[in-house]
Amino acid sequence: MSAKNDNHGRALLAILPYLWPRGELGLKVRVVLAVVSLVAAKAANVLVPIAYARAVDALTPKEGMGLVVALPVALVLGYGLLRLTAAALNELRNAVFAKVQARAGRRVALEVFGHLHALSMRFHMDRSTGGLSRVIERGTRGIATALNFLLFNIIPTIFEIVLVAGILWWMFGVSFALTILVTIGGYVAFTLLFTNWRLAFRRAMNDTDQEANTKAVDSLLNYETVKYFNNEAHEARRYDESLSRYETAYARSEISLNALNAGQALIMALGLTVVMLLAGNGIVGGTMTVGDFVMVNSYLIQLYLPLNFLGFAYREIKQGLTDMEAMFQLLDVPQEIADAPGAPPLAVADGAIAFRDVRFAYRPDREILKGVSFEVPPGRMLAIVGPTGAGKSTLSRLLFRFYDVTGGAVLVDGQDVRAVTQDSLRRAIGVVPQDTVLFNDTIRYNIAYGRPGASDEEVEQAARLAQVHDFVLKLPEGYRTRVGERGLKLSGGEKQRVAIARTILKDPRILILDEATSALDTRTEQEIQAALRDVSRGRTTLVIAHRLSTVVEADEIIVLEDGRIAERGTHGGLIAQDGLYAEMWRRQSEAVAAAEAAAIAQAQAQFGSGVSARSAEEMTKA
């Protein structure tokens, strides 16, 4: 329990710098003004029952004395003015502090967001996006909750309790003050102990809620795959299993909450009864007036409301701190890939690439690359081919520094990529990945993402080079067309061409094409290849390919097998070697020939004889 409380304490300490930000005098003034308003409001609030009591005494006729109207009227007006002042100061406090609270939440969320982007690909592959977004959402909401209840409920209530106890002690003796303090002490102790006990139920409820949300997001993101396998019922069962666990956790949390509320009500009822008995005894004994009785009753009612709220406030603060703790724990995750202290920016000259005895493993027990060495001269094209799982895409990730090598070095223009800033390295490299993911925004936004701030003319020119401009113009909304979640409204080929266009717009010195035309049909692939040849001219280009037809014109081809370079050379030279590359070429050529023959046969059966392979492809596409 102490460890958890320590974590909550660290979460509170972590938020303090955001409430008193350096260099922002305006926000600091707001904090001071909010505190002054809070203290003044509570002082006015404590005086309200006294004014009320004196008005009651003044309105109570005394034997042998007439009723003086002016005094009670003045007291009633004073009573009303104090209430109005307290309410106005409370609203002023809330209005003044609102910007401080919102700015703190904004700065923390932005810092966590930036830190998540700075974490390695390994971290993100091990975590679910839905779960991370939920942690940030809850954490920022937890900041608002904790600040509201702690600064504007718990601390003011404690301040008011101390004032009331002091006033009752001074006016009526220690018995009233002790009764108030014992009642409140018992109430607070019971609330803390019981709330800490039931916190496990609340955490279980949060965990099961996050689990259900993650499954829902994952299932909806993979909507198309679910449809392919008719697995809607399976996904519903998985989601319902999580909802069932949430249902159980929620019920336990609510039952424990009801028990807590019942215990709190019992303690308050006992305390109220004792205090009112003391006050009644004082009136009978002549030591207290009716006004005093009313004042004590008013104080109790005035304290009862925030005390009744205290349990809820404490629970919300605990939950808010728990959510903040989870968010701040993300900030504690170390950056696996970080700039070296004082690292200079990459000095891009010609864009030469060198891999020197590179070794790499995603897991210690399985090495992916085993001493790979090669160079790509400036402005030349190197293609990397090989069987699935040979480590082709891993090379591009190491060059882009998504991961660091476990042995050897990766150099750009003679500079180790680990010794320069990541920002400068990645500005020099453009990537068209195998698995293209687009933002749920417009086509224009997705292309312009390659260079934010690019003009419409530059965006459209990049689209022309990627052979996507004409397609976009045929859409009803043109470049304003939204592509849907992860680009699902576009076909695989259309998404790939948009990805190529945004890389063209980036205008990098080094180009990585990771299966850049894998989702395109043969004709479109040929058109894109022609465009890519123009784009890559004069740039150092690394091509990772499965289709060997796309790398025929590469200056050098490397064949990877089991993490090692099995063969290297030009297309003609590798065919002449009659090794692994030649075998892969024959298999793919046979597969292409078989596909063309099948397309011709299908087209001839549908449209008659005399149909060529290209015509057959166009007809089947149509």
Short mmCIF file of C-alpha atoms in Angstrom, two decimals, residues 119-572:
data_model
loop_
_atom_site.label_atom_id
_atom_site.label_comp_id
_atom_site.label_asym_id
_atom_site.label_seq_id
_atom_site.Cartn_x
_atom_site.Cartn_y
_atom_site.Cartn_z
CA LEU A 119 9.98 5.61 -28.16
CA SER A 120 11.25 2.79 -30.33
CA MET A 121 9.30 0.68 -32.78
CA ARG A 122 9.85 -2.26 -30.41
CA PHE A 123 7.81 -0.50 -27.71
CA HIS A 124 4.92 0.24 -30.07
CA MET A 125 4.88 -3.28 -31.47
CA ASP A 126 4.51 -4.61 -27.92
CA ARG A 127 1.69 -2.22 -26.97
CA SER A 128 -1.82 -1.72 -28.32
CA THR A 129 -2.70 1.69 -29.78
CA GLY A 130 -6.17 1.60 -28.19
CA GLY A 131 -4.67 0.96 -24.76
CA LEU A 132 -2.17 3.82 -25.09
CA SER A 133 -4.79 6.32 -26.21
CA ARG A 134 -6.97 5.29 -23.27
CA VAL A 135 -4.10 5.85 -20.83
CA ILE A 136 -3.51 9.38 -22.16
CA GLU A 137 -7.23 10.16 -22.17
CA ARG A 138 -7.67 8.98 -18.59
CA GLY A 139 -4.47 10.64 -17.44
CA THR A 140 -5.41 14.10 -18.71
CA ARG A 141 -8.89 13.68 -17.26
CA GLY A 142 -7.29 12.52 -14.01
CA ILE A 143 -5.29 15.77 -13.81
CA ALA A 144 -8.47 17.83 -13.98
CA THR A 145 -10.20 15.56 -11.45
CA ALA A 146 -7.36 15.54 -8.94
CA LEU A 147 -6.83 19.29 -9.13
CA ASN A 148 -10.51 20.12 -8.83
CA PHE A 149 -11.18 17.89 -5.85
CA LEU A 150 -7.87 18.34 -4.06
CA LEU A 151 -7.44 22.10 -4.42
CA PHE A 152 -11.08 23.13 -4.33
CA ASN A 153 -12.70 20.52 -2.09
CA ILE A 154 -10.36 18.61 0.23
CA ILE A 155 -8.02 21.42 1.27
CA PRO A 156 -10.79 24.06 1.64
CA THR A 157 -12.92 21.59 3.62
CA ILE A 158 -10.06 20.86 6.02
CA PHE A 159 -9.49 24.61 6.41
CA GLU A 160 -13.18 25.16 7.13
CA ILE A 161 -13.32 22.28 9.64
CA VAL A 162 -10.40 23.75 11.60
CA LEU A 163 -12.07 27.18 11.64
CA VAL A 164 -15.43 25.79 12.76
CA ALA A 165 -13.85 23.65 15.49
CA GLY A 166 -11.93 26.68 16.76
CA ILE A 167 -15.06 28.87 16.80
CA LEU A 168 -17.15 26.25 18.64
CA TRP A 169 -14.36 25.67 21.17
CA TRP A 170 -14.03 29.42 21.80
CA MET A 171 -17.79 30.02 22.07
CA PHE A 172 -19.14 26.85 23.72
CA GLY A 173 -16.26 24.86 25.13
CA VAL A 174 -14.05 21.93 24.28
CA SER A 175 -16.84 19.31 24.21
CA PHE A 176 -18.32 20.69 21.00
CA ALA A 177 -14.94 20.97 19.31
CA LEU A 178 -13.91 17.44 20.38
CA THR A 179 -17.21 15.96 19.19
CA ILE A 180 -16.77 17.63 15.80
CA LEU A 181 -13.14 16.50 15.51
CA VAL A 182 -13.84 12.91 16.64
CA THR A 183 -16.75 12.61 14.22
CA ILE A 184 -14.75 14.00 11.34
CA GLY A 185 -11.65 12.00 12.30
CA GLY A 186 -13.66 8.78 12.40
CA TYR A 187 -15.36 9.66 9.13
CA VAL A 188 -12.06 10.39 7.38
CA ALA A 189 -10.29 7.32 8.80
CA PHE A 190 -13.14 5.02 7.79
CA THR A 191 -13.26 6.61 4.34
CA LEU A 192 -9.52 6.26 3.76
CA LEU A 193 -9.29 2.66 4.95
CA PHE A 194 -12.40 1.50 3.14
CA THR A 195 -11.56 3.38 -0.05
CA ASN A 196 -8.04 1.93 -0.13
CA TRP A 197 -9.53 -1.54 0.33
CA ARG A 198 -11.98 -1.12 -2.54
CA LEU A 199 -9.43 0.49 -4.85
CA ALA A 200 -8.51 -3.00 -6.10
CA PHE A 201 -12.08 -3.37 -7.41
CA ARG A 202 -11.84 -0.02 -9.19
CA ARG A 203 -8.50 -0.94 -10.75
CA ALA A 204 -9.90 -4.27 -11.91
CA MET A 205 -12.82 -2.40 -13.46
CA ASN A 206 -10.42 -0.05 -15.28
CA ASP A 207 -8.24 -2.93 -16.50
CA THR A 208 -11.19 -4.86 -17.89
CA ASP A 209 -12.58 -1.68 -19.47
CA GLN A 210 -9.23 -1.05 -21.17
CA GLU A 211 -9.07 -4.66 -22.31
CA ALA A 212 -12.54 -4.43 -23.86
CA ASN A 213 -11.71 -1.11 -25.52
CA THR A 214 -8.48 -2.49 -26.97
CA LYS A 215 -10.26 -5.49 -28.43
CA ALA A 216 -12.97 -3.29 -29.93
CA VAL A 217 -10.47 -0.91 -31.53
CA ASP A 218 -8.31 -3.76 -32.84
CA SER A 219 -11.33 -5.54 -34.31
CA LEU A 220 -12.70 -2.41 -36.00
CA LEU A 221 -9.30 -1.48 -37.41
CA ASN A 222 -9.17 -4.95 -38.95
CA TYR A 223 -12.74 -4.73 -40.22
CA GLU A 224 -11.80 -6.06 -43.66
CA THR A 225 -9.96 -9.09 -42.29
CA VAL A 226 -12.91 -9.92 -40.04
CA LYS A 227 -15.18 -9.89 -43.09
CA TYR A 228 -12.81 -12.05 -45.14
CA PHE A 229 -13.06 -14.87 -42.60
CA ASN A 230 -16.71 -14.39 -41.57
CA ASN A 231 -15.54 -13.93 -38.01
CA GLU A 232 -18.05 -11.32 -36.81
CA ALA A 233 -19.49 -13.79 -34.29
CA HIS A 234 -16.00 -14.73 -33.10
CA GLU A 235 -15.08 -11.06 -32.60
CA ALA A 236 -18.38 -10.45 -30.78
CA ARG A 237 -17.62 -13.39 -28.45
CA ARG A 238 -14.13 -12.07 -27.69
CA TYR A 239 -15.53 -8.62 -27.01
CA ASP A 240 -18.34 -10.04 -24.86
CA GLU A 241 -15.83 -12.05 -22.80
CA SER A 242 -14.07 -8.80 -21.95
CA LEU A 243 -17.39 -7.06 -21.29
CA SER A 244 -18.40 -9.93 -19.00
CA ARG A 245 -15.24 -9.47 -16.95
CA TYR A 246 -15.94 -5.73 -16.87
CA GLU A 247 -19.51 -6.42 -15.73
CA THR A 248 -18.27 -8.51 -12.80
CA ALA A 249 -15.62 -5.97 -11.82
CA TYR A 250 -18.13 -3.11 -12.11
CA ALA A 251 -20.68 -4.89 -9.88
CA ARG A 252 -18.04 -5.53 -7.19
CA SER A 253 -16.94 -1.90 -7.35
CA GLU A 254 -20.50 -0.60 -6.98
CA ILE A 255 -21.39 -2.97 -4.09
CA SER A 256 -18.27 -1.91 -2.19
CA LEU A 257 -19.20 1.73 -2.87
CA ASN A 258 -22.67 1.19 -1.37
CA ALA A 259 -21.10 -0.33 1.75
CA LEU A 260 -18.79 2.68 2.04
CA ASN A 261 -21.67 5.14 1.74
CA ALA A 262 -23.65 3.29 4.43
CA GLY A 263 -20.73 3.40 6.87
CA GLN A 264 -20.16 7.10 6.24
CA ALA A 265 -23.84 7.89 6.81
CA LEU A 266 -23.81 5.98 10.13
CA ILE A 267 -20.78 7.89 11.45
CA MET A 268 -22.24 11.26 10.45
CA ALA A 269 -25.63 10.45 12.00
CA LEU A 270 -24.00 9.55 15.33
CA GLY A 271 -21.90 12.73 15.34
CA LEU A 272 -24.87 14.93 14.48
CA THR A 273 -26.96 13.37 17.22
CA VAL A 274 -24.31 13.93 19.91
CA VAL A 275 -23.71 17.58 18.92
CA MET A 276 -27.42 18.40 18.87
CA LEU A 277 -27.87 16.77 22.29
CA LEU A 278 -25.07 18.97 23.63
CA ALA A 279 -26.67 22.06 22.11
CA GLY A 280 -30.10 21.15 23.49
CA ASN A 281 -28.60 20.63 26.92
CA GLY A 282 -26.95 24.06 26.70
CA ILE A 283 -30.29 25.75 25.96
CA VAL A 284 -31.98 23.96 28.86
CA GLY A 285 -29.12 24.97 31.15
CA GLY A 286 -29.31 28.58 30.01
CA THR A 287 -25.75 28.68 28.64
CA MET A 288 -26.87 28.82 25.02
CA THR A 289 -29.49 30.78 23.16
CA VAL A 290 -31.85 29.69 20.42
CA GLY A 291 -29.57 31.53 18.03
CA ASP A 292 -26.63 29.46 19.29
CA PHE A 293 -28.61 26.26 18.72
CA VAL A 294 -29.38 27.43 15.17
CA MET A 295 -25.72 28.36 14.65
CA VAL A 296 -24.46 24.93 15.75
CA ASN A 297 -27.04 23.26 13.55
CA SER A 298 -26.04 25.50 10.62
CA TYR A 299 -22.37 24.67 11.11
CA LEU A 300 -23.13 20.96 11.16
CA ILE A 301 -25.23 21.18 8.01
CA GLN A 302 -22.57 23.37 6.39
CA LEU A 303 -19.87 20.81 7.23
CA TYR A 304 -22.04 17.81 6.44
CA LEU A 305 -22.36 18.70 2.77
CA PRO A 306 -18.61 18.85 2.01
CA LEU A 307 -17.98 15.93 4.38
CA ASN A 308 -20.61 13.88 2.63
CA PHE A 309 -18.83 14.85 -0.57
CA LEU A 310 -15.43 14.13 0.97
CA GLY A 311 -15.66 10.38 0.43
CA PHE A 312 -16.56 10.83 -3.21
CA ALA A 313 -13.84 13.47 -3.61
CA TYR A 314 -11.24 11.20 -2.03
CA ARG A 315 -12.24 8.30 -4.28
CA GLU A 316 -12.07 10.54 -7.33
CA ILE A 317 -8.69 11.90 -6.27
CA LYS A 318 -7.36 8.36 -5.77
CA GLN A 319 -8.67 7.35 -9.17
CA GLY A 320 -7.35 10.52 -10.77
CA LEU A 321 -3.92 9.93 -9.22
CA THR A 322 -4.00 6.30 -10.38
CA ASP A 323 -4.75 7.45 -13.93
CA MET A 324 -2.07 10.15 -13.72
CA GLU A 325 0.37 7.57 -12.39
CA ALA A 326 -0.28 5.32 -15.40
CA MET A 327 0.29 8.24 -17.76
CA PHE A 328 3.45 9.44 -16.03
CA GLN A 329 4.76 5.86 -16.11
CA LEU A 330 4.79 6.23 -19.90
CA LEU A 331 7.14 9.18 -19.44
CA ASP A 332 9.38 6.91 -17.37
CA VAL A 333 9.76 4.42 -20.23
CA PRO A 334 13.35 4.92 -21.44
CA GLN A 335 14.05 5.71 -25.06
CA GLU A 336 15.69 2.64 -26.54
CA ILE A 337 16.75 4.71 -29.56
CA ALA A 338 18.04 8.09 -28.40
CA ASP A 339 20.43 10.71 -29.71
CA ALA A 340 23.91 10.53 -28.23
CA PRO A 341 24.70 13.50 -25.95
CA GLY A 342 25.80 16.40 -28.12
CA ALA A 343 25.14 14.46 -31.32
CA PRO A 344 25.58 16.67 -34.41
CA PRO A 345 23.14 16.69 -37.32
CA LEU A 346 23.91 14.45 -40.26
CA ALA A 347 26.09 16.25 -42.79
CA VAL A 348 24.50 15.05 -46.01
CA ALA A 349 26.88 15.19 -48.94
CA ASP A 350 26.37 12.54 -51.61
CA GLY A 351 24.17 10.09 -49.69
CA ALA A 352 26.56 7.13 -49.73
CA ILE A 353 25.40 4.14 -47.65
CA ALA A 354 27.59 1.50 -46.02
CA PHE A 355 26.70 -1.55 -43.90
CA ARG A 356 29.79 -2.96 -42.18
CA ASP A 357 29.56 -6.41 -40.64
CA VAL A 358 26.04 -5.64 -39.39
CA ARG A 359 24.45 -8.02 -36.93
CA PHE A 360 20.98 -7.66 -35.51
CA ALA A 361 18.41 -9.61 -33.50
CA TYR A 362 14.87 -8.64 -32.50
CA ARG A 363 15.21 -11.22 -29.73
CA PRO A 364 18.51 -12.38 -28.21
CA ASP A 365 17.80 -16.01 -29.07
CA ARG A 366 17.22 -15.41 -32.80
CA GLU A 367 19.71 -13.45 -34.87
CA ILE A 368 18.20 -11.98 -38.05
CA LEU A 369 21.29 -10.47 -39.71
CA LYS A 370 24.63 -12.24 -39.44
CA GLY A 371 27.53 -10.09 -40.55
CA VAL A 372 26.04 -8.25 -43.54
CA SER A 373 28.38 -5.86 -45.38
CA PHE A 374 27.77 -3.81 -48.52
CA GLU A 375 28.05 -0.29 -49.90
CA VAL A 376 25.76 1.83 -52.05
CA PRO A 377 27.72 4.52 -53.90
CA PRO A 378 26.13 7.97 -54.20
CA GLY A 379 23.32 8.14 -56.72
CA ARG A 380 23.33 4.39 -57.36
CA MET A 381 20.58 1.82 -56.87
CA LEU A 382 21.08 -1.31 -54.77
CA ALA A 383 18.38 -3.97 -54.70
CA ILE A 384 17.97 -6.49 -51.90
CA VAL A 385 16.04 -9.66 -52.63
CA GLY A 386 15.63 -13.02 -51.00
CA PRO A 387 13.14 -15.44 -49.48
CA THR A 388 10.57 -14.25 -46.93
CA GLY A 389 12.15 -13.82 -43.49
CA ALA A 390 15.67 -13.37 -44.84
CA GLY A 391 15.96 -9.93 -43.19
CA LYS A 392 15.40 -7.62 -46.18
CA SER A 393 13.08 -5.10 -44.51
CA THR A 394 15.22 -5.19 -41.36
CA LEU A 395 18.02 -3.51 -43.33
CA SER A 396 15.80 -0.52 -44.12
CA ARG A 397 14.72 -0.24 -40.48
CA LEU A 398 18.34 -0.18 -39.36
CA LEU A 399 19.22 2.48 -41.93
CA PHE A 400 16.26 4.59 -40.77
CA ARG A 401 17.31 3.81 -37.18
CA PHE A 402 14.07 2.33 -35.97
CA TYR A 403 16.45 -0.09 -34.25
CA ASP A 404 20.15 -0.04 -33.41
CA VAL A 405 22.47 -2.74 -34.68
CA THR A 406 23.69 -5.30 -32.15
CA GLY A 407 27.02 -5.50 -33.98
CA GLY A 408 28.84 -3.63 -36.73
CA ALA A 409 27.80 -0.22 -38.02
CA VAL A 410 25.52 1.53 -40.52
CA LEU A 411 27.05 4.60 -42.16
CA VAL A 412 25.67 7.46 -44.25
CA ASP A 413 28.34 9.56 -45.94
CA GLY A 414 30.85 7.99 -43.56
CA GLN A 415 28.91 8.93 -40.41
CA ASP A 416 27.59 6.28 -38.05
CA VAL A 417 23.81 6.74 -37.86
CA ARG A 418 24.04 6.26 -34.07
CA ALA A 419 26.33 9.29 -33.78
CA VAL A 420 24.04 11.84 -35.48
CA THR A 421 20.61 13.18 -34.56
CA GLN A 422 17.65 11.06 -35.56
CA ASP A 423 15.82 14.09 -36.93
CA SER A 424 18.58 14.98 -39.40
CA LEU A 425 19.02 11.34 -40.44
CA ARG A 426 15.34 10.83 -41.15
CA ARG A 427 15.04 14.11 -43.02
CA ALA A 428 17.59 12.76 -45.48
CA ILE A 429 15.73 9.48 -46.08
CA GLY A 430 12.44 8.88 -47.83
CA VAL A 431 10.62 5.58 -47.39
CA VAL A 432 7.81 3.93 -49.31
CA PRO A 433 6.94 1.02 -47.00
CA GLN A 434 5.52 -2.35 -47.87
CA ASP A 435 2.49 -1.87 -45.61
CA THR A 436 1.15 1.58 -46.46
CA VAL A 437 -0.95 3.24 -43.76
CA LEU A 438 -2.65 6.56 -44.44
CA PHE A 439 -4.13 9.09 -42.05
CA ASN A 440 -7.90 9.35 -41.81
CA ASP A 441 -7.86 12.64 -43.69
CA THR A 442 -7.94 13.91 -47.26
CA ILE A 443 -5.77 12.72 -50.12
CA ARG A 444 -4.19 16.19 -50.24
CA TYR A 445 -3.29 16.01 -46.55
CA ASN A 446 -1.74 12.56 -46.94
CA ILE A 447 0.41 13.59 -49.89
CA ALA A 448 1.37 16.93 -48.29
CA TYR A 449 2.45 15.00 -45.18
CA GLY A 450 5.72 14.41 -47.01
CA ARG A 451 6.44 18.13 -46.73
CA PRO A 452 3.96 20.09 -44.59
CA GLY A 453 3.44 23.53 -46.05
CA ALA A 454 3.87 22.42 -49.66
CA SER A 455 1.76 24.30 -52.18
CA ASP A 456 -1.18 22.73 -54.02
CA GLU A 457 0.85 22.79 -57.23
CA GLU A 458 3.71 20.86 -55.60
CA VAL A 459 1.27 18.30 -54.17
CA GLU A 460 -0.34 17.76 -57.56
CA GLN A 461 3.02 17.49 -59.33
CA ALA A 462 4.07 14.76 -56.88
CA ALA A 463 0.76 13.01 -57.55
CA ARG A 464 1.42 13.14 -61.30
CA LEU A 465 4.84 11.56 -60.88
CA ALA A 466 3.26 8.81 -58.77
CA GLN A 467 0.58 8.20 -61.43
CA VAL A 468 -2.25 9.04 -59.01
CA HIS A 469 -3.28 12.54 -60.17
CA ASP A 470 -5.71 11.40 -62.88
CA PHE A 471 -7.37 8.97 -60.49
CA VAL A 472 -7.86 11.70 -57.89
CA LEU A 473 -9.43 14.09 -60.39
CA LYS A 474 -12.07 11.47 -61.21
CA LEU A 475 -13.25 11.42 -57.59
CA PRO A 476 -16.26 13.65 -56.76
CA GLU A 477 -14.31 15.61 -54.15
CA GLY A 478 -10.92 15.33 -55.83
CA TYR A 479 -8.02 15.99 -53.50
CA ARG A 480 -10.49 16.72 -50.67
CA THR A 481 -11.60 13.07 -50.67
CA ARG A 482 -11.14 11.46 -47.26
CA VAL A 483 -9.35 8.11 -47.36
CA GLY A 484 -10.93 6.55 -44.24
CA GLU A 485 -9.34 4.82 -41.26
CA ARG A 486 -5.84 3.66 -42.29
CA GLY A 487 -6.79 4.48 -45.90
CA LEU A 488 -9.37 1.70 -46.18
CA LYS A 489 -11.47 3.64 -48.71
CA LEU A 490 -8.66 3.28 -51.27
CA SER A 491 -7.46 0.13 -52.97
CA GLY A 492 -4.03 -1.26 -52.14
CA GLY A 493 -2.56 0.16 -55.33
CA GLU A 494 -4.11 3.58 -54.78
CA LYS A 495 -2.78 3.73 -51.24
CA GLN A 496 0.67 2.73 -52.48
CA ARG A 497 0.68 5.47 -55.11
CA VAL A 498 -0.35 8.08 -52.52
CA ALA A 499 2.55 6.87 -50.36
CA ILE A 500 4.92 7.19 -53.31
CA ALA A 501 3.64 10.71 -54.00
CA ARG A 502 4.26 11.92 -50.45
CA THR A 503 7.80 10.48 -50.55
CA ILE A 504 8.41 12.24 -53.87
CA LEU A 505 7.23 15.47 -52.24
CA LYS A 506 9.68 14.99 -49.37
CA ASP A 507 12.51 15.09 -51.93
CA PRO A 508 15.03 13.06 -49.87
CA ARG A 509 18.68 12.44 -50.73
CA ILE A 510 18.29 8.73 -49.97
CA LEU A 511 15.32 6.68 -51.11
CA ILE A 512 14.12 3.37 -49.64
CA LEU A 513 11.55 1.45 -51.65
CA ASP A 514 10.33 -1.41 -49.46
CA GLU A 515 8.11 -3.47 -51.77
CA ALA A 516 6.90 -0.12 -53.14
CA THR A 517 4.94 -1.67 -56.01
CA SER A 518 3.88 -4.87 -54.28
CA ALA A 519 0.18 -3.96 -54.34
CA LEU A 520 0.04 -2.91 -57.99
CA ASP A 521 -1.03 -4.82 -61.07
CA THR A 522 1.56 -5.50 -63.77
CA ARG A 523 0.67 -2.56 -66.02
CA THR A 524 0.48 -0.02 -63.19
CA GLU A 525 3.67 -1.46 -61.75
CA GLN A 526 5.46 -0.78 -65.02
CA GLU A 527 4.16 2.80 -65.05
CA ILE A 528 5.18 3.37 -61.44
CA GLN A 529 8.59 1.79 -62.06
CA ALA A 530 9.17 4.29 -64.86
CA ALA A 531 8.20 7.14 -62.52
CA LEU A 532 10.38 5.75 -59.72
CA ARG A 533 13.34 5.53 -62.08
CA ASP A 534 12.93 9.23 -62.81
CA VAL A 535 12.53 10.06 -59.13
CA SER A 536 15.48 7.94 -58.00
CA ARG A 537 17.83 9.31 -60.66
CA GLY A 538 20.64 11.08 -58.86
CA ARG A 539 19.53 9.72 -55.46
CA THR A 540 21.02 6.85 -53.53
CA THR A 541 18.31 4.22 -53.66
CA LEU A 542 17.80 1.04 -51.66
CA VAL A 543 15.17 -1.22 -53.19
CA ILE A 544 13.74 -4.11 -51.19
CA ALA A 545 11.75 -6.32 -53.50
CA HIS A 546 9.99 -9.62 -53.85
CA ARG A 547 9.18 -9.23 -57.53
CA LEU A 548 12.51 -9.59 -59.28
CA SER A 549 11.15 -7.86 -62.38
CA THR A 550 11.31 -4.58 -60.44
CA VAL A 551 15.07 -4.76 -59.80
CA VAL A 552 16.39 -5.78 -63.22
CA GLU A 553 17.88 -2.32 -63.81
CA ALA A 554 19.49 -2.00 -60.36
CA ASP A 555 23.21 -1.22 -60.34
CA GLU A 556 23.75 -4.12 -57.94
CA ILE A 557 21.55 -6.83 -56.50
CA ILE A 558 22.18 -8.54 -53.17
CA VAL A 559 20.52 -11.86 -52.42
CA LEU A 560 19.92 -12.45 -48.72
CA GLU A 561 19.39 -15.92 -47.32
CA ASP A 562 19.15 -16.76 -43.64
CA GLY A 563 20.55 -13.37 -42.62
CA ARG A 564 23.64 -13.58 -44.83
CA ILE A 565 24.56 -12.37 -48.30
CA ALA A 566 24.29 -15.45 -50.50
CA GLU A 567 24.91 -13.77 -53.87
CA ARG A 568 25.59 -10.34 -55.30
CA GLY A 569 25.94 -8.83 -58.73
CA THR A 570 23.90 -7.45 -61.61
CA HIS A 571 20.76 -9.12 -62.91
CA GLY A 572 22.60 -10.63 -65.88
#
